[in-house]
Coordinates of C-alpha atoms in Angstrom, one line a residue:
M1143 CA 4.2 17.3 -3.3
T1144 CA 5.6 18.7 -0.1
Q1145 CA 6.2 22.1 -0.2
T1146 CA 4.9 22.8 -3.5
T1147 CA 1.7 21.1 -5.0
N1148 CA 1.6 19.7 -8.4
T1149 CA -1.8 20.7 -9.9
A1150 CA -1.8 17.8 -12.3
A1151 CA -1.1 15.3 -9.6
L1152 CA -4.2 16.7 -7.6
Q1153 CA -6.2 16.2 -10.6
D1154 CA -5.0 12.6 -11.0
D1155 CA -5.8 12.2 -7.4
A1156 CA -9.2 13.5 -7.6
R1157 CA -10.1 11.5 -10.6
A1158 CA -8.8 7.9 -8.9
W1159 CA -10.4 8.7 -5.5
G1160 CA -13.7 10.3 -7.3
D1161 CA -14.2 6.8 -9.2
F1162 CA -13.3 4.8 -6.0
W1163 CA -15.7 6.6 -3.7
A1164 CA -18.4 6.4 -6.8
N1165 CA -18.2 2.7 -7.0
S1166 CA -18.3 2.4 -3.3
A1167 CA -21.7 4.5 -3.2
R1168 CA -23.1 2.2 -6.0
S1169 CA -22.0 -0.9 -4.1
G1170 CA -23.2 0.2 -0.6
G1171 CA -19.9 0.0 1.0
G1172 CA -16.7 1.9 1.6
G1173 CA -13.4 1.8 3.0
C1174 CA -9.7 1.9 1.4
L1175 CA -8.0 -0.4 3.9
P1176 CA -7.7 -4.1 3.3
E1177 CA -10.3 -5.8 4.7
R1178 CA -8.0 -8.1 6.8
W1179 CA -6.9 -4.8 8.7
A1180 CA -10.4 -4.2 10.2
A1181 CA -9.1 -4.6 13.5
I1182 CA -7.2 -1.4 13.5
E1183 CA -10.4 0.6 13.3
S1184 CA -10.9 0.1 16.8
A1185 CA -7.5 1.9 17.5
Q1186 CA -8.5 4.8 15.2
Q1187 CA -12.1 5.1 16.9
E1188 CA -10.4 5.3 20.2
A1189 CA -8.1 7.9 19.2
W1190 CA -11.1 10.1 17.8
A1191 CA -13.3 9.3 21.0
D1192 CA -10.4 10.7 23.0
F1193 CA -10.1 13.5 20.7
V1194 CA -13.8 14.7 21.0
A1195 CA -14.2 14.1 24.5
D1196 CA -12.9 17.5 25.6
L1197 CA -14.8 19.2 22.9
P1198 CA -17.6 21.9 24.3
Q1199 CA -21.1 20.7 24.4
G1200 CA -22.9 20.8 20.8
A1201 CA -19.4 21.4 19.4
R1202 CA -19.4 21.9 15.4
V1203 CA -16.8 19.6 13.7
L1204 CA -15.9 19.7 10.2
D1205 CA -14.1 16.5 8.7
L1206 CA -12.0 17.0 5.5
A1207 CA -11.9 14.5 2.7
T1208 CA -14.7 12.6 4.7
G1209 CA -14.8 9.4 2.3
D1210 CA -17.6 7.3 3.6
G1211 CA -18.0 9.3 6.7
A1212 CA -16.4 6.6 9.1
V1213 CA -14.8 9.4 11.2
L1214 CA -18.2 11.1 11.8
R1215 CA -19.7 7.8 12.4
W1216 CA -17.1 7.2 15.4
M1217 CA -17.6 10.6 16.7
R1218 CA -21.2 10.6 16.7
A1219 CA -20.7 7.0 18.7
A1220 CA -18.6 8.8 21.1
R1221 CA -20.8 12.1 21.4
A1222 CA -24.3 12.3 20.0
D1223 CA -24.3 16.0 21.0
L1224 CA -21.8 17.1 18.4
S1225 CA -22.7 18.7 14.9
L1226 CA -20.9 16.7 12.4
T1227 CA -20.2 17.7 8.8
G1228 CA -17.9 16.2 6.4
I1229 CA -16.7 17.4 2.8
D1230 CA -14.7 15.6 0.3
L1231 CA -13.7 16.4 -3.5
A1232 CA -15.5 13.6 -5.0
P1233 CA -18.9 14.5 -6.2
T1234 CA -20.5 11.0 -5.5
L1235 CA -20.1 9.5 -2.1
P1236 CA -21.6 6.6 0.1
T1237 CA -24.9 7.4 2.1
P1238 CA -23.7 9.4 5.2
P1239 CA -23.8 8.4 8.8
V1240 CA -27.2 8.8 10.5
G1241 CA -27.2 12.1 12.3
T1242 CA -24.4 13.9 10.0
E1243 CA -24.2 16.1 6.9
I1244 CA -21.7 15.1 3.9
R1245 CA -21.2 17.5 1.1
G1246 CA -19.3 16.3 -2.1
G1247 CA -17.4 18.2 -4.8
I1248 CA -15.7 20.3 -2.3
A1249 CA -11.9 20.9 -2.3
M1250 CA -10.2 21.2 1.0
E1251 CA -8.4 24.0 -0.2
H1252 CA -11.8 26.1 -0.9
L1253 CA -14.2 25.6 1.9
P1254 CA -17.6 27.1 1.5
F1255 CA -18.1 28.0 5.1
G1256 CA -17.9 31.2 7.0
D1257 CA -14.9 32.3 9.1
G1258 CA -14.7 30.9 12.5
G1259 CA -17.6 28.4 12.2
F1260 CA -16.3 25.2 13.6
D1261 CA -14.9 24.2 17.1
A1262 CA -13.0 21.6 15.4
V1263 CA -11.5 20.4 12.0
V1264 CA -10.3 17.0 11.5
S1265 CA -9.2 14.5 8.7
Q1266 CA -8.2 11.0 8.6
F1267 CA -6.0 10.1 5.7
G1268 CA -7.1 13.2 3.8
F1269 CA -5.2 16.4 4.5
E1270 CA -2.2 15.2 3.1
Y1271 CA -3.6 14.5 -0.2
G1272 CA -4.0 18.3 -1.0
D1273 CA -2.0 21.7 -0.9
V1274 CA -1.1 21.4 2.8
R1275 CA -0.5 25.4 2.9
A1276 CA -4.1 26.3 1.3
I1277 CA -5.8 23.7 3.6
A1278 CA -4.1 24.9 6.6
A1279 CA -5.1 28.4 5.8
E1280 CA -8.7 27.4 5.0
I1281 CA -8.7 25.5 8.3
G1282 CA -7.3 28.6 10.2
R1283 CA -10.0 30.6 8.6
V1284 CA -13.0 28.5 9.3
L1285 CA -11.8 27.2 12.9
A1286 CA -12.9 29.1 15.8
P1287 CA -10.3 31.1 17.9
Q1288 CA -10.2 28.3 20.5
G1289 CA -10.9 25.6 18.1
R1290 CA -8.6 22.4 17.7
V1291 CA -7.3 20.6 14.5
G1292 CA -6.8 16.8 14.6
L1293 CA -5.2 14.7 12.0
I1294 CA -4.5 11.3 11.5
V1295 CA -2.0 11.1 8.8
H1296 CA 0.0 8.5 6.9
R1297 CA 3.5 7.3 7.5
G1298 CA 6.0 6.4 4.5
D1299 CA 7.4 3.6 6.7
G1300 CA 4.2 2.0 7.6
P1301 CA 2.2 -1.1 6.3
I1302 CA -0.3 0.7 4.3
L1303 CA 2.0 2.1 1.7
E1304 CA 4.0 -1.2 2.1
H1305 CA 0.9 -3.3 1.4
N1306 CA 0.0 -0.9 -1.7
R1307 CA 3.4 -1.0 -3.2
S1308 CA 3.0 -4.9 -3.4
R1309 CA -0.4 -4.6 -5.0
Q1310 CA 1.5 -2.0 -7.7
R1311 CA 4.2 -4.2 -8.4
E1312 CA 1.6 -7.2 -9.3
L1313 CA -1.0 -4.9 -11.0
L1314 CA 2.1 -3.7 -13.3
W1315 CA 3.1 -7.3 -13.8
A1316 CA -0.2 -8.1 -15.1
L1317 CA -1.0 -5.1 -17.2
R1318 CA 2.6 -3.9 -18.3
D1319 CA 4.9 -6.9 -18.2
K1320 CA 2.4 -9.5 -19.3
S1321 CA 0.3 -7.1 -21.2
T1322 CA -2.7 -9.4 -20.6
A1323 CA -5.2 -6.9 -21.4
K1324 CA -3.6 -5.6 -24.6
K1325 CA -2.6 -8.9 -25.7
A1326 CA -6.2 -10.4 -25.2
K1327 CA -7.9 -7.3 -27.0
A1328 CA -5.4 -7.8 -29.8
L1329 CA -6.4 -11.5 -30.4
L1330 CA -10.2 -10.7 -30.0
A1331 CA -10.0 -8.2 -32.5
R1332 CA -9.2 -10.8 -35.2
G1333 CA -12.8 -12.2 -34.6
P1334 CA -14.6 -15.1 -32.9
K1335 CA -12.1 -17.6 -33.9
A1336 CA -9.4 -15.8 -31.9
I1337 CA -11.6 -16.5 -28.7
P1338 CA -9.8 -19.8 -27.9
K1339 CA -6.3 -18.2 -28.1
A1340 CA -7.4 -15.3 -25.9
L1341 CA -8.8 -17.9 -23.1
K1342 CA -5.5 -19.6 -23.4
L1343 CA -3.5 -16.4 -22.9
A1344 CA -5.4 -15.4 -20.0
E1345 CA -5.5 -19.0 -18.1
E1346 CA -1.5 -19.0 -18.7
V1347 CA -1.1 -15.6 -17.2
A1348 CA -3.7 -16.1 -14.2
K1349 CA -1.7 -19.5 -13.4
M1350 CA 1.8 -17.7 -13.5
G1351 CA 0.3 -14.8 -11.2
A1352 CA -1.0 -17.3 -8.9
E1353 CA 2.3 -19.1 -8.9
K1354 CA 4.4 -16.1 -8.6
F1355 CA 2.5 -13.9 -6.3
G1356 CA -0.2 -16.0 -4.8
Q1357 CA -4.0 -16.7 -5.8
T1358 CA -5.5 -13.5 -4.1
S1359 CA -2.8 -11.3 -5.9
P1360 CA -3.6 -8.7 -8.4
A1361 CA -1.1 -10.5 -10.7
W1362 CA -3.8 -13.3 -10.3
E1363 CA -7.2 -11.3 -9.9
V1364 CA -6.5 -9.4 -13.4
P1365 CA -5.9 -12.1 -15.6
E1366 CA -8.4 -14.3 -14.2
A1367 CA -11.1 -11.6 -14.5
I1368 CA -10.1 -11.4 -18.3
R1369 CA -10.2 -15.2 -18.4
R1370 CA -13.8 -15.4 -17.0
S1371 CA -14.9 -12.5 -19.0
V1372 CA -13.4 -14.2 -22.3
M1373 CA -15.1 -17.6 -21.3
M1374 CA -18.5 -16.2 -20.3
G1375 CA -18.8 -13.6 -23.4
A1376 CA -18.0 -16.2 -25.9
R1377 CA -21.7 -16.4 -26.9
V1378 CA -22.1 -12.5 -27.5
G1379 CA -18.9 -12.0 -29.4
P1380 CA -15.4 -10.5 -29.3
A1381 CA -16.7 -6.9 -29.5
S1382 CA -18.3 -7.4 -26.0
I1383 CA -15.6 -9.4 -24.5
I1384 CA -13.1 -6.4 -25.4
E1385 CA -15.4 -3.9 -23.9
T1386 CA -15.3 -5.7 -20.3
I1387 CA -11.6 -6.2 -20.7
E1388 CA -11.4 -2.6 -21.0
T1389 CA -13.5 -2.1 -18.0
I1390 CA -11.2 -4.4 -16.1
E1391 CA -8.0 -2.6 -17.2
T1392 CA -9.5 0.8 -16.4
Q1393 CA -10.5 -0.4 -12.6
A1394 CA -6.8 -1.6 -12.5
K1395 CA -5.3 1.6 -13.9
N1396 CA -7.6 3.4 -11.3
E1397 CA -6.0 1.3 -8.5
L1398 CA -2.5 2.4 -9.7
G1399 CA -3.4 5.7 -9.6
R1400 CA -4.7 5.6 -6.1
I1401 CA -1.4 3.8 -4.9
A1402 CA 0.4 6.6 -6.7
S1403 CA -1.7 9.3 -4.6
L1404 CA -1.1 7.3 -1.6
A1405 CA 2.8 7.4 -2.1
R1406 CA 2.6 11.2 -2.6
A1407 CA 0.5 11.6 0.3
C1408 CA 3.2 9.7 2.6
G1409 CA 5.8 12.0 1.3
T1410 CA 3.8 15.0 2.2
A1411 CA 2.7 13.7 5.6
D1412 CA 6.4 12.5 6.5
D1413 CA 7.7 16.2 5.9
R1414 CA 6.5 17.2 9.4
D1415 CA 8.5 20.5 9.5
A1416 CA 6.3 21.7 6.3
L1417 CA 3.1 20.5 8.1
H1418 CA 4.0 22.3 11.2
A1419 CA 4.9 25.7 9.5
A1420 CA 1.8 25.6 7.4
F1421 CA -0.1 25.8 10.6
A1422 CA 2.4 28.2 12.3
D1423 CA 1.4 30.5 9.5
V1424 CA -2.0 30.8 10.7
S1425 CA -1.0 31.0 14.1
R1426 CA -2.0 27.2 15.1
T1427 CA 0.4 25.4 17.1
H1428 CA 1.5 21.9 17.1
Q1429 CA 0.3 20.2 20.5
S1430 CA 1.0 16.5 20.2
T1431 CA 1.8 13.3 18.0
Q1432 CA 0.5 10.0 18.6
A1433 CA 1.4 6.8 17.0
I1434 CA -1.6 4.4 16.0
Y1435 CA -0.6 1.1 16.0
E1436 CA -2.1 -2.1 14.1
P1437 CA -2.5 -5.1 15.9
S1438 CA 1.2 -6.5 15.2
G1439 CA 2.5 -3.5 17.1
R1440 CA 3.6 -1.6 13.8
A1441 CA 2.8 2.0 13.4
L1442 CA 0.2 2.6 11.1
A1443 CA -0.2 6.4 11.3
D1444 CA 0.2 9.1 13.4
F1445 CA -2.5 11.5 15.1
L1446 CA -1.2 15.2 15.0
T1447 CA -3.2 17.7 17.0
F1448 CA -3.0 21.5 16.7
S1449 CA -4.6 24.4 18.5

């Protein structure tokens, strides 16, 4: 998904992230970075504050793949005069930040806005998930002649992909290598008498996962969730337990889908020649690249600007 976009991959991305934001909206929270990395938000917020500092009074800003609207919220904190709009492919999104507008169900490649209507177009970990040439063309169309573009993009050598690759390995260990959900469902299909066997299976895999990967890893979380479901569902019968296990399995597979999506996005973001060329095609020139660092000093992402 660098020069050529795979339509099936984009559809998989939309499904995985759509489910993520729908669940986030129902729970009242959002965010796709590990909670322990919350400190990096200050660096991201500072980068966006610097970007909007020079925008004209009342500037109209469009945020692509806005998600929970974090970028809009930070921009509003820095400049209350800005007119802030976000779009996202996910049809269901968390409540937008106060003073902003968010519209779901909109692809970055097909923006429902008139020509030259925005003074700035921005995206944080979103642009690189789509067809970059098509998105750059749309940005060029909706951006005012003197408008600016700001993109925080992933890095393939950064800690976000590294962290998620670890989760991917651990999820696959629980789901594929140990086949925890599949084996537990097969046992439960035999009837109520098999419930103790399913419980023992989940207990053993959860123990192995904790010993091998740690007690906060997906390798423990998945079989532990199955163990609790079997234990709590013993009174309602195998069919109900199987249904709960299938929900756990679906959630884990959705996370695997998001990690695959992230890996593709990192590959797209790392192909800087292609990104620069996409904007050059619409007469927008690369102005700067600034690394954004996590507290350890490791580069987490890059901030690219075009005008």
